[in-house]
Short mmCIF file of C-alpha atoms in Angstrom, two decimals:
data_model
loop_
_atom_site.label_atom_id
_atom_site.label_comp_id
_atom_site.label_asym_id
_atom_site.label_seq_id
_atom_site.Cartn_x
_atom_site.Cartn_y
_atom_site.Cartn_z
CA MET A 1 -39.60 17.85 -10.10
CA THR A 2 -37.33 20.96 -11.62
CA GLY A 3 -36.80 21.33 -7.14
CA LEU A 4 -35.66 18.60 -6.79
CA ARG A 5 -33.18 18.46 -9.35
CA LYS A 6 -32.28 21.90 -8.83
CA VAL A 7 -31.10 20.29 -4.70
CA SER A 8 -30.07 16.82 -6.79
CA ARG A 9 -27.75 18.69 -8.36
CA ARG A 10 -26.79 21.98 -5.50
CA LEU A 11 -26.09 18.07 -3.22
CA HIS A 12 -24.31 16.67 -5.88
CA ARG A 13 -22.20 18.76 -6.97
CA ASP A 14 -21.02 20.37 -3.03
CA LEU A 15 -20.69 16.66 -1.70
CA SER A 16 -18.78 15.42 -4.97
CA PHE A 17 -16.12 18.50 -4.60
CA PHE A 18 -15.81 17.97 -0.40
CA PHE A 19 -14.89 13.89 -1.31
CA ALA A 20 -13.12 14.07 -4.71
CA GLY A 21 -9.76 14.42 -2.37
CA VAL A 22 -10.72 11.03 -1.08
CA ILE A 23 -11.84 9.34 -4.10
CA LEU A 24 -8.83 10.17 -5.43
CA ILE A 25 -6.70 9.08 -2.62
CA TYR A 26 -8.63 5.56 -2.22
CA ALA A 27 -8.09 5.04 -6.32
CA ILE A 28 -4.91 5.37 -6.40
CA SER A 29 -3.42 2.99 -3.49
CA GLY A 30 -6.56 1.09 -4.34
CA ILE A 31 -4.12 0.17 -8.42
CA ALA A 32 -1.42 -0.27 -6.23
CA LEU A 33 -2.88 -2.65 -3.41
CA ASN A 34 -4.67 -4.50 -6.76
CA HIS A 35 -0.81 -5.21 -8.18
CA LYS A 36 0.04 -6.32 -4.02
CA ALA A 37 2.00 -9.45 -6.62
CA THR A 38 4.17 -7.08 -8.54
CA PHE A 39 4.50 -3.88 -6.67
CA ASN A 40 5.22 -3.44 -2.62
CA PRO A 41 2.68 0.09 -1.75
CA ASN A 42 4.54 -0.15 1.73
CA TYR A 43 7.80 -0.59 1.36
CA ASP A 44 10.26 -0.27 -1.40
CA ILE A 45 13.59 -3.42 -1.72
CA SER A 46 16.32 -3.72 -3.19
CA ARG A 47 18.90 -5.95 -3.08
CA HIS A 48 22.72 -5.70 -3.42
CA THR A 49 24.69 -8.79 -3.14
CA PHE A 50 28.72 -8.34 -1.93
CA ALA A 51 32.13 -9.41 -0.83
CA VAL A 52 32.86 -10.25 2.47
CA THR A 53 36.32 -8.34 1.98
CA GLY A 54 39.66 -9.56 4.92
CA PRO A 55 39.84 -13.18 6.78
CA ILE A 56 36.45 -14.83 7.87
CA PRO A 57 36.77 -15.59 11.28
CA THR A 58 34.82 -18.85 13.20
CA ARG A 59 30.96 -18.99 13.87
CA ASN A 60 32.81 -17.82 17.33
CA GLY A 61 34.64 -15.14 16.65
CA ILE A 62 31.71 -13.12 15.15
CA THR A 63 31.43 -10.04 16.92
CA GLU A 64 29.23 -7.28 16.99
CA ALA A 65 32.42 -5.12 16.07
CA TRP A 66 33.35 -8.19 13.36
CA VAL A 67 29.69 -7.57 11.46
CA ARG A 68 29.26 -3.62 11.92
CA GLU A 69 32.97 -3.31 10.54
CA HIS A 70 32.52 -6.33 7.69
CA LEU A 71 29.09 -6.62 6.73
CA LEU A 72 27.57 -3.09 7.78
CA ARG A 73 30.09 -0.57 6.61
CA PRO A 74 30.12 -1.65 3.22
CA VAL A 75 26.84 -1.03 2.35
CA ASP A 76 26.74 2.26 4.68
CA GLU A 77 24.17 0.49 7.61
CA GLU A 78 26.67 -0.14 10.86
CA ASN A 79 24.62 2.26 12.49
CA ALA A 80 21.89 0.58 12.28
CA TYR A 81 22.70 -2.74 13.68
CA THR A 82 20.08 -4.50 15.77
CA LYS A 83 21.37 -7.86 16.78
CA HIS A 84 23.04 -11.07 14.96
CA TYR A 85 22.02 -15.16 14.61
CA PHE A 86 22.86 -18.25 13.33
CA PRO A 87 20.23 -19.11 10.79
CA GLN A 88 22.52 -22.06 9.66
CA PRO A 89 25.41 -23.24 11.32
CA HIS A 90 27.97 -21.69 7.91
CA THR A 91 25.33 -18.77 7.61
CA VAL A 92 24.68 -15.10 9.61
CA LYS A 93 21.95 -12.78 9.55
CA VAL A 94 21.84 -9.25 10.37
CA PHE A 95 18.44 -7.85 11.38
CA LEU A 96 18.77 -3.24 11.37
CA LYS A 97 16.60 -1.06 12.07
CA GLY A 98 13.93 -0.18 9.87
CA GLY A 99 13.35 -4.02 8.54
CA SER A 100 16.70 -3.90 6.59
CA SER A 101 18.61 -6.82 6.68
CA VAL A 102 22.27 -8.34 5.50
CA VAL A 103 22.60 -12.61 4.85
CA ALA A 104 26.41 -13.72 4.55
CA ASP A 105 28.09 -17.14 3.67
CA LEU A 106 30.43 -17.90 5.90
CA THR A 107 32.63 -20.04 4.23
CA THR A 108 31.85 -18.20 0.34
CA GLY A 109 32.58 -14.53 1.97
CA LYS A 110 29.41 -13.86 -0.39
CA ALA A 111 26.90 -11.40 1.01
CA GLU A 112 23.90 -9.95 0.37
CA TYR A 113 21.57 -6.85 1.83
CA GLU A 114 18.51 -6.37 1.98
CA ALA A 115 17.31 -2.55 2.29
CA PHE A 116 13.86 -1.87 3.08
CA LYS A 117 12.92 2.12 2.92
CA ARG A 118 9.37 2.73 3.44
CA ARG A 119 7.31 4.18 1.05
CA PRO A 120 6.27 7.57 2.13
CA PHE A 121 2.67 7.99 -0.11
CA PHE A 122 1.80 4.98 -0.96
CA GLY A 123 2.62 3.64 2.06
CA ALA A 124 0.12 6.15 4.55
CA VAL A 125 -2.35 5.74 1.85
CA SER A 126 -2.91 1.69 1.34
CA ARG A 127 -3.30 1.78 4.72
CA LEU A 128 -6.56 3.74 5.27
CA HIS A 129 -8.02 0.68 2.94
CA TYR A 130 -6.98 -1.14 6.14
CA ASN A 131 -9.55 0.42 8.65
CA PRO A 132 -6.49 1.98 10.52
CA GLY A 133 -9.02 3.45 13.82
CA ARG A 134 -12.34 4.11 15.70
CA TRP A 135 -12.65 7.52 13.59
CA TRP A 136 -11.84 6.48 10.48
CA THR A 137 -14.21 4.29 10.27
CA THR A 138 -16.70 6.24 11.01
CA PHE A 139 -15.63 9.04 8.57
CA SER A 140 -15.31 6.23 5.39
CA ASP A 141 -18.86 5.03 7.00
CA ILE A 142 -19.82 9.07 6.57
CA PHE A 143 -17.99 8.85 3.06
CA CYS A 144 -20.48 5.88 1.72
CA ILE A 145 -22.77 7.21 2.98
CA ALA A 146 -21.92 10.27 0.54
CA LEU A 147 -21.41 8.49 -2.14
CA ILE A 148 -24.77 7.11 -2.22
CA ILE A 149 -26.16 9.73 -2.25
CA ILE A 150 -23.74 11.13 -4.67
CA THR A 151 -25.19 8.54 -7.01
CA ILE A 152 -28.64 8.67 -6.29
CA THR A 153 -28.87 12.40 -6.82
CA GLY A 154 -26.66 12.16 -9.90
CA PHE A 155 -30.23 9.49 -11.41
CA THR A 156 -31.96 12.54 -11.33
CA MET A 157 -30.17 15.60 -12.78
CA MET A 158 -30.53 14.20 -17.08
CA LYS A 159 -34.59 14.33 -18.13
CA GLY A 160 -35.46 12.24 -20.78
CA ARG A 161 -34.48 9.58 -22.87
CA LYS A 162 -30.95 9.68 -21.24
CA GLY A 163 -32.28 10.21 -18.37
CA PHE A 164 -32.60 7.72 -15.48
CA LEU A 165 -35.89 5.71 -16.88
CA GLY A 166 -34.31 5.80 -20.68
CA TRP A 167 -30.20 5.28 -21.59
CA GLY A 168 -29.11 6.29 -17.72
CA GLY A 169 -30.84 3.01 -16.16
CA VAL A 170 -29.53 0.53 -19.53
CA GLU A 171 -25.65 2.55 -18.10
CA LEU A 172 -26.99 1.82 -14.37
CA LEU A 173 -27.91 -2.28 -14.87
CA ALA A 174 -23.98 -2.48 -17.35
CA GLY A 175 -22.55 -0.92 -14.15
CA LEU A 176 -24.13 -3.15 -11.73
CA LEU A 177 -23.55 -6.80 -13.85
CA PHE A 178 -20.67 -5.53 -14.49
CA PRO A 179 -18.72 -6.33 -10.37
CA LEU A 180 -21.74 -9.10 -10.37
CA ALA A 181 -20.30 -10.99 -13.31
CA PHE A 182 -17.13 -10.81 -11.73
CA LEU A 183 -18.23 -12.37 -8.15
CA PHE A 184 -20.31 -15.51 -9.61
CA PHE A 185 -18.48 -16.36 -12.34
CA PHE A 186 -14.84 -15.71 -12.40
#
């Protein structure tokens, strides 16, 4: 049994160190994804309202040049214009590169700028949860197998009352029952 315990410790240690970075990234991005209702891990979305300056032309007078000057310049986005349209008779919506937009009420002159800025860290790592490609599927399968090996080798590391057949087994059972309770009762 001592030989098995020695091999288990070495395997447990080496796999744990090798996959520690992946575990941390999955854990951090998993927390962000768990709170998608209050936190968007992919984008930082902000809104800014402002008043349109100068005379507002009729719908037919709303040109790209007017949009750039009166709706986009106040929010420093005049070079991000892609197109505009009228979702309602007195409302113009302007689409910008990167997903941002400006909506203006042509009767009141009130405008709202909605800015989408990609979150560099969370946007990248949360993508891993959505299985971005075949190479990641293969790596994820290897990672899952390694987690199983890390868990099984962990069982053999402690012996006696604190090991798998003692208190460790009770903790393992509690750890299994906790997620199963959520699946079936909540």
